[in-house]
Amino acid sequence: MPGETLPTAADQPTYTERDLYLSPETAERLKAYADGHNTNKNYRSQRGIFERWCDDMGRVARPCTTATYIEYVASVIAREASRNTIAAQMSAIRTWMPDDKKPVPRSPAACSTTTARTGASGTG
């Protein structure tokens, strides 16, 4: 703004090694967490729920169409699931699909449905 002094290097924080690197304990904890066991178990469960829903609705689960994907997400929203649950289910389903057949909601209606409840763009 007019009349304000420009920031200089002296105005910046001074970082130490602690600010730049993880502790060995944190690195080990993250490595153990990253093994994916819980994520894989959760994804298997979410995919099973999606498969059963598709069977009940007379839809193809894998590879699913974008319409099936959005209808399922809408059904999860209707059950008033939490944002985290919705996001986990969306991710579990999308990552389960072949790369060239992932559901990609591009229509404004599809994107607004997922964005309204999850805060996600609906494209990722």
PDB file of N, CA and C in Angstrom, residues 41-99:
ATOM      1  N   LYS A  41      -7.397 -51.719   3.397  1.00  0.00           N
ATOM      2  CA  LYS A  41      -8.527 -52.392   4.056  1.00  0.00           C
ATOM      3  C   LYS A  41      -9.791 -51.544   3.906  1.00  0.00           C
ATOM      4  N   ASN A  42      -9.662 -50.239   4.130  1.00  0.00           N
ATOM      5  CA  ASN A  42     -10.795 -49.334   3.991  1.00  0.00           C
ATOM      6  C   ASN A  42     -11.291 -49.307   2.547  1.00  0.00           C
ATOM      7  N   TYR A  43     -10.368 -49.224   1.585  1.00  0.00           N
ATOM      8  CA  TYR A  43     -10.763 -49.198   0.181  1.00  0.00           C
ATOM      9  C   TYR A  43     -11.488 -50.480  -0.215  1.00  0.00           C
ATOM     10  N   ARG A  44     -10.997 -51.628   0.246  1.00  0.00           N
ATOM     11  CA  ARG A  44     -11.684 -52.893  -0.060  1.00  0.00           C
ATOM     12  C   ARG A  44     -13.112 -52.855   0.475  1.00  0.00           C
ATOM     13  N   SER A  45     -13.265 -52.354   1.675  1.00  0.00           N
ATOM     14  CA  SER A  45     -14.585 -52.260   2.282  1.00  0.00           C
ATOM     15  C   SER A  45     -15.480 -51.307   1.480  1.00  0.00           C
ATOM     16  N   GLN A  46     -14.959 -50.125   1.144  1.00  0.00           N
ATOM     17  CA  GLN A  46     -15.744 -49.141   0.390  1.00  0.00           C
ATOM     18  C   GLN A  46     -16.138 -49.684  -0.980  1.00  0.00           C
ATOM     19  N   ARG A  47     -15.212 -50.394  -1.615  1.00  0.00           N
ATOM     20  CA  ARG A  47     -15.508 -50.956  -2.941  1.00  0.00           C
ATOM     21  C   ARG A  47     -16.569 -52.044  -2.860  1.00  0.00           C
ATOM     22  N   GLY A  48     -16.527 -52.825  -1.785  1.00  0.00           N
ATOM     23  CA  GLY A  48     -17.552 -53.851  -1.583  1.00  0.00           C
ATOM     24  C   GLY A  48     -18.924 -53.236  -1.398  1.00  0.00           C
ATOM     25  N   ILE A  49     -18.987 -52.152  -0.633  1.00  0.00           N
ATOM     26  CA  ILE A  49     -20.255 -51.438  -0.435  1.00  0.00           C
ATOM     27  C   ILE A  49     -20.758 -50.912  -1.769  1.00  0.00           C
ATOM     28  N   PHE A  50     -19.852 -50.354  -2.571  1.00  0.00           N
ATOM     29  CA  PHE A  50     -20.224 -49.837  -3.893  1.00  0.00           C
ATOM     30  C   PHE A  50     -20.712 -50.961  -4.804  1.00  0.00           C
ATOM     31  N   GLU A  51     -20.019 -52.091  -4.796  1.00  0.00           N
ATOM     32  CA  GLU A  51     -20.451 -53.236  -5.620  1.00  0.00           C
ATOM     33  C   GLU A  51     -21.854 -53.692  -5.243  1.00  0.00           C
ATOM     34  N   ARG A  52     -22.130 -53.790  -3.942  1.00  0.00           N
ATOM     35  CA  ARG A  52     -23.460 -54.214  -3.502  1.00  0.00           C
ATOM     36  C   ARG A  52     -24.525 -53.198  -3.928  1.00  0.00           C
ATOM     37  N   TRP A  53     -24.195 -51.916  -3.809  1.00  0.00           N
ATOM     38  CA  TRP A  53     -25.128 -50.876  -4.235  1.00  0.00           C
ATOM     39  C   TRP A  53     -25.405 -51.020  -5.730  1.00  0.00           C
ATOM     40  N   CYS A  54     -24.356 -51.216  -6.520  1.00  0.00           N
ATOM     41  CA  CYS A  54     -24.529 -51.385  -7.966  1.00  0.00           C
ATOM     42  C   CYS A  54     -25.408 -52.595  -8.274  1.00  0.00           C
ATOM     43  N   ASP A  55     -25.171 -53.716  -7.575  1.00  0.00           N
ATOM     44  CA  ASP A  55     -26.011 -54.904  -7.764  1.00  0.00           C
ATOM     45  C   ASP A  55     -27.468 -54.584  -7.459  1.00  0.00           C
ATOM     46  N   ASP A  56     -27.698 -53.912  -6.335  1.00  0.00           N
ATOM     47  CA  ASP A  56     -29.063 -53.556  -5.941  1.00  0.00           C
ATOM     48  C   ASP A  56     -29.736 -52.624  -6.949  1.00  0.00           C
ATOM     49  N   MET A  57     -28.956 -51.757  -7.578  1.00  0.00           N
ATOM     50  CA  MET A  57     -29.488 -50.767  -8.514  1.00  0.00           C
ATOM     51  C   MET A  57     -29.472 -51.249  -9.960  1.00  0.00           C
ATOM     52  N   GLY A  58     -28.944 -52.456 -10.199  1.00  0.00           N
ATOM     53  CA  GLY A  58     -28.864 -52.963 -11.565  1.00  0.00           C
ATOM     54  C   GLY A  58     -27.844 -52.222 -12.410  1.00  0.00           C
ATOM     55  N   ARG A  59     -26.748 -51.818 -11.791  1.00  0.00           N
ATOM     56  CA  ARG A  59     -25.701 -51.057 -12.482  1.00  0.00           C
ATOM     57  C   ARG A  59     -24.409 -51.860 -12.515  1.00  0.00           C
ATOM     58  N   VAL A  60     -23.542 -51.516 -13.446  1.00  0.00           N
ATOM     59  CA  VAL A  60     -22.225 -52.144 -13.560  1.00  0.00           C
ATOM     60  C   VAL A  60     -21.265 -51.416 -12.622  1.00  0.00           C
ATOM     61  N   ALA A  61     -20.587 -52.199 -11.773  1.00  0.00           N
ATOM     62  CA  ALA A  61     -19.679 -51.604 -10.795  1.00  0.00           C
ATOM     63  C   ALA A  61     -18.298 -51.310 -11.358  1.00  0.00           C
ATOM     64  N   ARG A  62     -17.804 -52.215 -12.208  1.00  0.00           N
ATOM     65  CA  ARG A  62     -16.419 -52.045 -12.675  1.00  0.00           C
ATOM     66  C   ARG A  62     -16.253 -52.509 -14.099  1.00  0.00           C
ATOM     67  N   PRO A  63     -15.859 -51.604 -14.958  1.00  0.00           N
ATOM     68  CA  PRO A  63     -15.709 -50.167 -14.728  1.00  0.00           C
ATOM     69  C   PRO A  63     -17.071 -49.486 -14.750  1.00  0.00           C
ATOM     70  N   CYS A  64     -17.251 -48.563 -13.858  1.00  0.00           N
ATOM     71  CA  CYS A  64     -18.542 -47.875 -13.773  1.00  0.00           C
ATOM     72  C   CYS A  64     -18.540 -46.657 -14.684  1.00  0.00           C
ATOM     73  N   THR A  65     -19.725 -46.225 -15.012  1.00  0.00           N
ATOM     74  CA  THR A  65     -19.864 -44.984 -15.779  1.00  0.00           C
ATOM     75  C   THR A  65     -19.845 -43.805 -14.814  1.00  0.00           C
ATOM     76  N   THR A  66     -19.638 -42.629 -15.367  1.00  0.00           N
ATOM     77  CA  THR A  66     -19.678 -41.424 -14.544  1.00  0.00           C
ATOM     78  C   THR A  66     -21.053 -41.258 -13.912  1.00  0.00           C
ATOM     79  N   ALA A  67     -22.109 -41.598 -14.658  1.00  0.00           N
ATOM     80  CA  ALA A  67     -23.466 -41.484 -14.109  1.00  0.00           C
ATOM     81  C   ALA A  67     -23.638 -42.393 -12.897  1.00  0.00           C
ATOM     82  N   THR A  68     -23.144 -43.624 -12.981  1.00  0.00           N
ATOM     83  CA  THR A  68     -23.240 -44.543 -11.842  1.00  0.00           C
ATOM     84  C   THR A  68     -22.459 -43.994 -10.659  1.00  0.00           C
ATOM     85  N   TYR A  69     -21.271 -43.498 -10.926  1.00  0.00           N
ATOM     86  CA  TYR A  69     -20.423 -42.918  -9.875  1.00  0.00           C
ATOM     87  C   TYR A  69     -21.138 -41.772  -9.170  1.00  0.00           C
ATOM     88  N   ILE A  70     -21.704 -40.850  -9.928  1.00  0.00           N
ATOM     89  CA  ILE A  70     -22.386 -39.695  -9.347  1.00  0.00           C
ATOM     90  C   ILE A  70     -23.657 -40.108  -8.618  1.00  0.00           C
ATOM     91  N   GLU A  71     -24.407 -41.051  -9.179  1.00  0.00           N
ATOM     92  CA  GLU A  71     -25.614 -41.531  -8.491  1.00  0.00           C
ATOM     93  C   GLU A  71     -25.243 -42.155  -7.147  1.00  0.00           C
ATOM     94  N   TYR A  72     -24.158 -42.913  -7.126  1.00  0.00           N
ATOM     95  CA  TYR A  72     -23.727 -43.525  -5.870  1.00  0.00           C
ATOM     96  C   TYR A  72     -23.322 -42.447  -4.859  1.00  0.00           C
ATOM     97  N   VAL A  73     -22.522 -41.493  -5.311  1.00  0.00           N
ATOM     98  CA  VAL A  73     -22.104 -40.413  -4.409  1.00  0.00           C
ATOM     99  C   VAL A  73     -23.328 -39.681  -3.877  1.00  0.00           C
ATOM    100  N   ALA A  74     -24.305 -39.437  -4.740  1.00  0.00           N
ATOM    101  CA  ALA A  74     -25.539 -38.774  -4.301  1.00  0.00           C
ATOM    102  C   ALA A  74     -26.267 -39.601  -3.245  1.00  0.00           C
ATOM    103  N   SER A  75     -26.227 -40.934  -3.398  1.00  0.00           N
ATOM    104  CA  SER A  75     -26.883 -41.787  -2.397  1.00  0.00           C
ATOM    105  C   SER A  75     -26.152 -41.734  -1.061  1.00  0.00           C
ATOM    106  N   VAL A  76     -24.846 -41.600  -1.116  1.00  0.00           N
ATOM    107  CA  VAL A  76     -24.055 -41.479   0.120  1.00  0.00           C
ATOM    108  C   VAL A  76     -24.355 -40.135   0.780  1.00  0.00           C
ATOM    109  N   ILE A  77     -24.437 -39.085  -0.030  1.00  0.00           N
ATOM    110  CA  ILE A  77     -24.784 -37.758   0.491  1.00  0.00           C
ATOM    111  C   ILE A  77     -26.163 -37.797   1.136  1.00  0.00           C
ATOM    112  N   ALA A  78     -27.101 -38.479   0.486  1.00  0.00           N
ATOM    113  CA  ALA A  78     -28.469 -38.566   1.009  1.00  0.00           C
ATOM    114  C   ALA A  78     -28.515 -39.251   2.375  1.00  0.00           C
ATOM    115  N   ARG A  79     -27.561 -40.125   2.626  1.00  0.00           N
ATOM    116  CA  ARG A  79     -27.490 -40.792   3.938  1.00  0.00           C
ATOM    117  C   ARG A  79     -26.813 -39.900   4.974  1.00  0.00           C
ATOM    118  N   GLU A  80     -26.475 -38.671   4.569  1.00  0.00           N
ATOM    119  CA  GLU A  80     -25.852 -37.684   5.441  1.00  0.00           C
ATOM    120  C   GLU A  80     -24.518 -38.162   6.000  1.00  0.00           C
ATOM    121  N   ALA A  81     -23.733 -38.795   5.134  1.00  0.00           N
ATOM    122  CA  ALA A  81     -22.390 -39.226   5.517  1.00  0.00           C
ATOM    123  C   ALA A  81     -21.504 -38.002   5.707  1.00  0.00           C
ATOM    124  N   SER A  82     -20.445 -38.169   6.463  1.00  0.00           N
ATOM    125  CA  SER A  82     -19.516 -37.063   6.695  1.00  0.00           C
ATOM    126  C   SER A  82     -18.716 -36.771   5.433  1.00  0.00           C
ATOM    127  N   ARG A  83     -18.137 -35.607   5.376  1.00  0.00           N
ATOM    128  CA  ARG A  83     -17.296 -35.227   4.231  1.00  0.00           C
ATOM    129  C   ARG A  83     -16.157 -36.225   4.049  1.00  0.00           C
ATOM    130  N   ASN A  84     -15.544 -36.644   5.145  1.00  0.00           N
ATOM    131  CA  ASN A  84     -14.435 -37.590   5.045  1.00  0.00           C
ATOM    132  C   ASN A  84     -14.895 -38.931   4.478  1.00  0.00           C
ATOM    133  N   THR A  85     -16.060 -39.395   4.898  1.00  0.00           N
ATOM    134  CA  THR A  85     -16.597 -40.656   4.386  1.00  0.00           C
ATOM    135  C   THR A  85     -16.864 -40.551   2.900  1.00  0.00           C
ATOM    136  N   ILE A  86     -17.472 -39.462   2.493  1.00  0.00           N
ATOM    137  CA  ILE A  86     -17.779 -39.263   1.076  1.00  0.00           C
ATOM    138  C   ILE A  86     -16.483 -39.221   0.264  1.00  0.00           C
ATOM    139  N   ALA A  87     -15.519 -38.447   0.725  1.00  0.00           N
ATOM    140  CA  ALA A  87     -14.250 -38.331   0.003  1.00  0.00           C
ATOM    141  C   ALA A  87     -13.538 -39.681  -0.073  1.00  0.00           C
ATOM    142  N   ALA A  88     -13.567 -40.453   1.010  1.00  0.00           N
ATOM    143  CA  ALA A  88     -12.923 -41.777   1.010  1.00  0.00           C
ATOM    144  C   ALA A  88     -13.614 -42.712   0.024  1.00  0.00           C
ATOM    145  N   GLN A  89     -14.936 -42.682  -0.014  1.00  0.00           N
ATOM    146  CA  GLN A  89     -15.654 -43.544  -0.938  1.00  0.00           C
ATOM    147  C   GLN A  89     -15.394 -43.145  -2.380  1.00  0.00           C
ATOM    148  N   MET A  90     -15.374 -41.857  -2.650  1.00  0.00           N
ATOM    149  CA  MET A  90     -15.087 -41.386  -4.000  1.00  0.00           C
ATOM    150  C   MET A  90     -13.696 -41.838  -4.447  1.00  0.00           C
ATOM    151  N   SER A  91     -12.733 -41.677  -3.569  1.00  0.00           N
ATOM    152  CA  SER A  91     -11.362 -42.060  -3.900  1.00  0.00           C
ATOM    153  C   SER A  91     -11.232 -43.563  -4.093  1.00  0.00           C
ATOM    154  N   ALA A  92     -11.854 -44.329  -3.213  1.00  0.00           N
ATOM    155  CA  ALA A  92     -11.783 -45.797  -3.315  1.00  0.00           C
ATOM    156  C   ALA A  92     -12.339 -46.279  -4.652  1.00  0.00           C
ATOM    157  N   ILE A  93     -13.420 -45.690  -5.077  1.00  0.00           N
ATOM    158  CA  ILE A  93     -14.045 -46.111  -6.336  1.00  0.00           C
ATOM    159  C   ILE A  93     -13.200 -45.670  -7.528  1.00  0.00           C
ATOM    160  N   ARG A  94     -12.807 -44.405  -7.550  1.00  0.00           N
ATOM    161  CA  ARG A  94     -12.037 -43.906  -8.702  1.00  0.00           C
ATOM    162  C   ARG A  94     -10.719 -44.655  -8.870  1.00  0.00           C
ATOM    163  N   THR A  95     -10.005 -44.900  -7.781  1.00  0.00           N
ATOM    164  CA  THR A  95      -8.707 -45.567  -7.898  1.00  0.00           C
ATOM    165  C   THR A  95      -8.847 -47.032  -8.267  1.00  0.00           C
ATOM    166  N   TRP A  96     -10.019 -47.590  -8.114  1.00  0.00           N
ATOM    167  CA  TRP A  96     -10.287 -48.992  -8.440  1.00  0.00           C
ATOM    168  C   TRP A  96     -10.518 -49.181  -9.927  1.00  0.00           C
ATOM    169  N   MET A  97     -10.867 -48.118 -10.608  1.00  0.00           N
ATOM    170  CA  MET A  97     -11.183 -48.202 -12.030  1.00  0.00           C
ATOM    171  C   MET A  97      -9.904 -48.211 -12.868  1.00  0.00           C
ATOM    172  N   PRO A  98      -9.966 -48.871 -14.042  1.00  0.00           N
ATOM    173  CA  PRO A  98      -8.823 -48.805 -14.959  1.00  0.00           C
ATOM    174  C   PRO A  98      -8.539 -47.343 -15.312  1.00  0.00           C
ATOM    175  N   ASP A  99      -7.269 -47.017 -15.555  1.00  0.00           N
ATOM    176  CA  ASP A  99      -6.888 -45.632 -15.820  1.00  0.00           C
ATOM    177  C   ASP A  99      -7.697 -44.985 -16.937  1.00  0.00           C
TER     178      ASP A  99
END
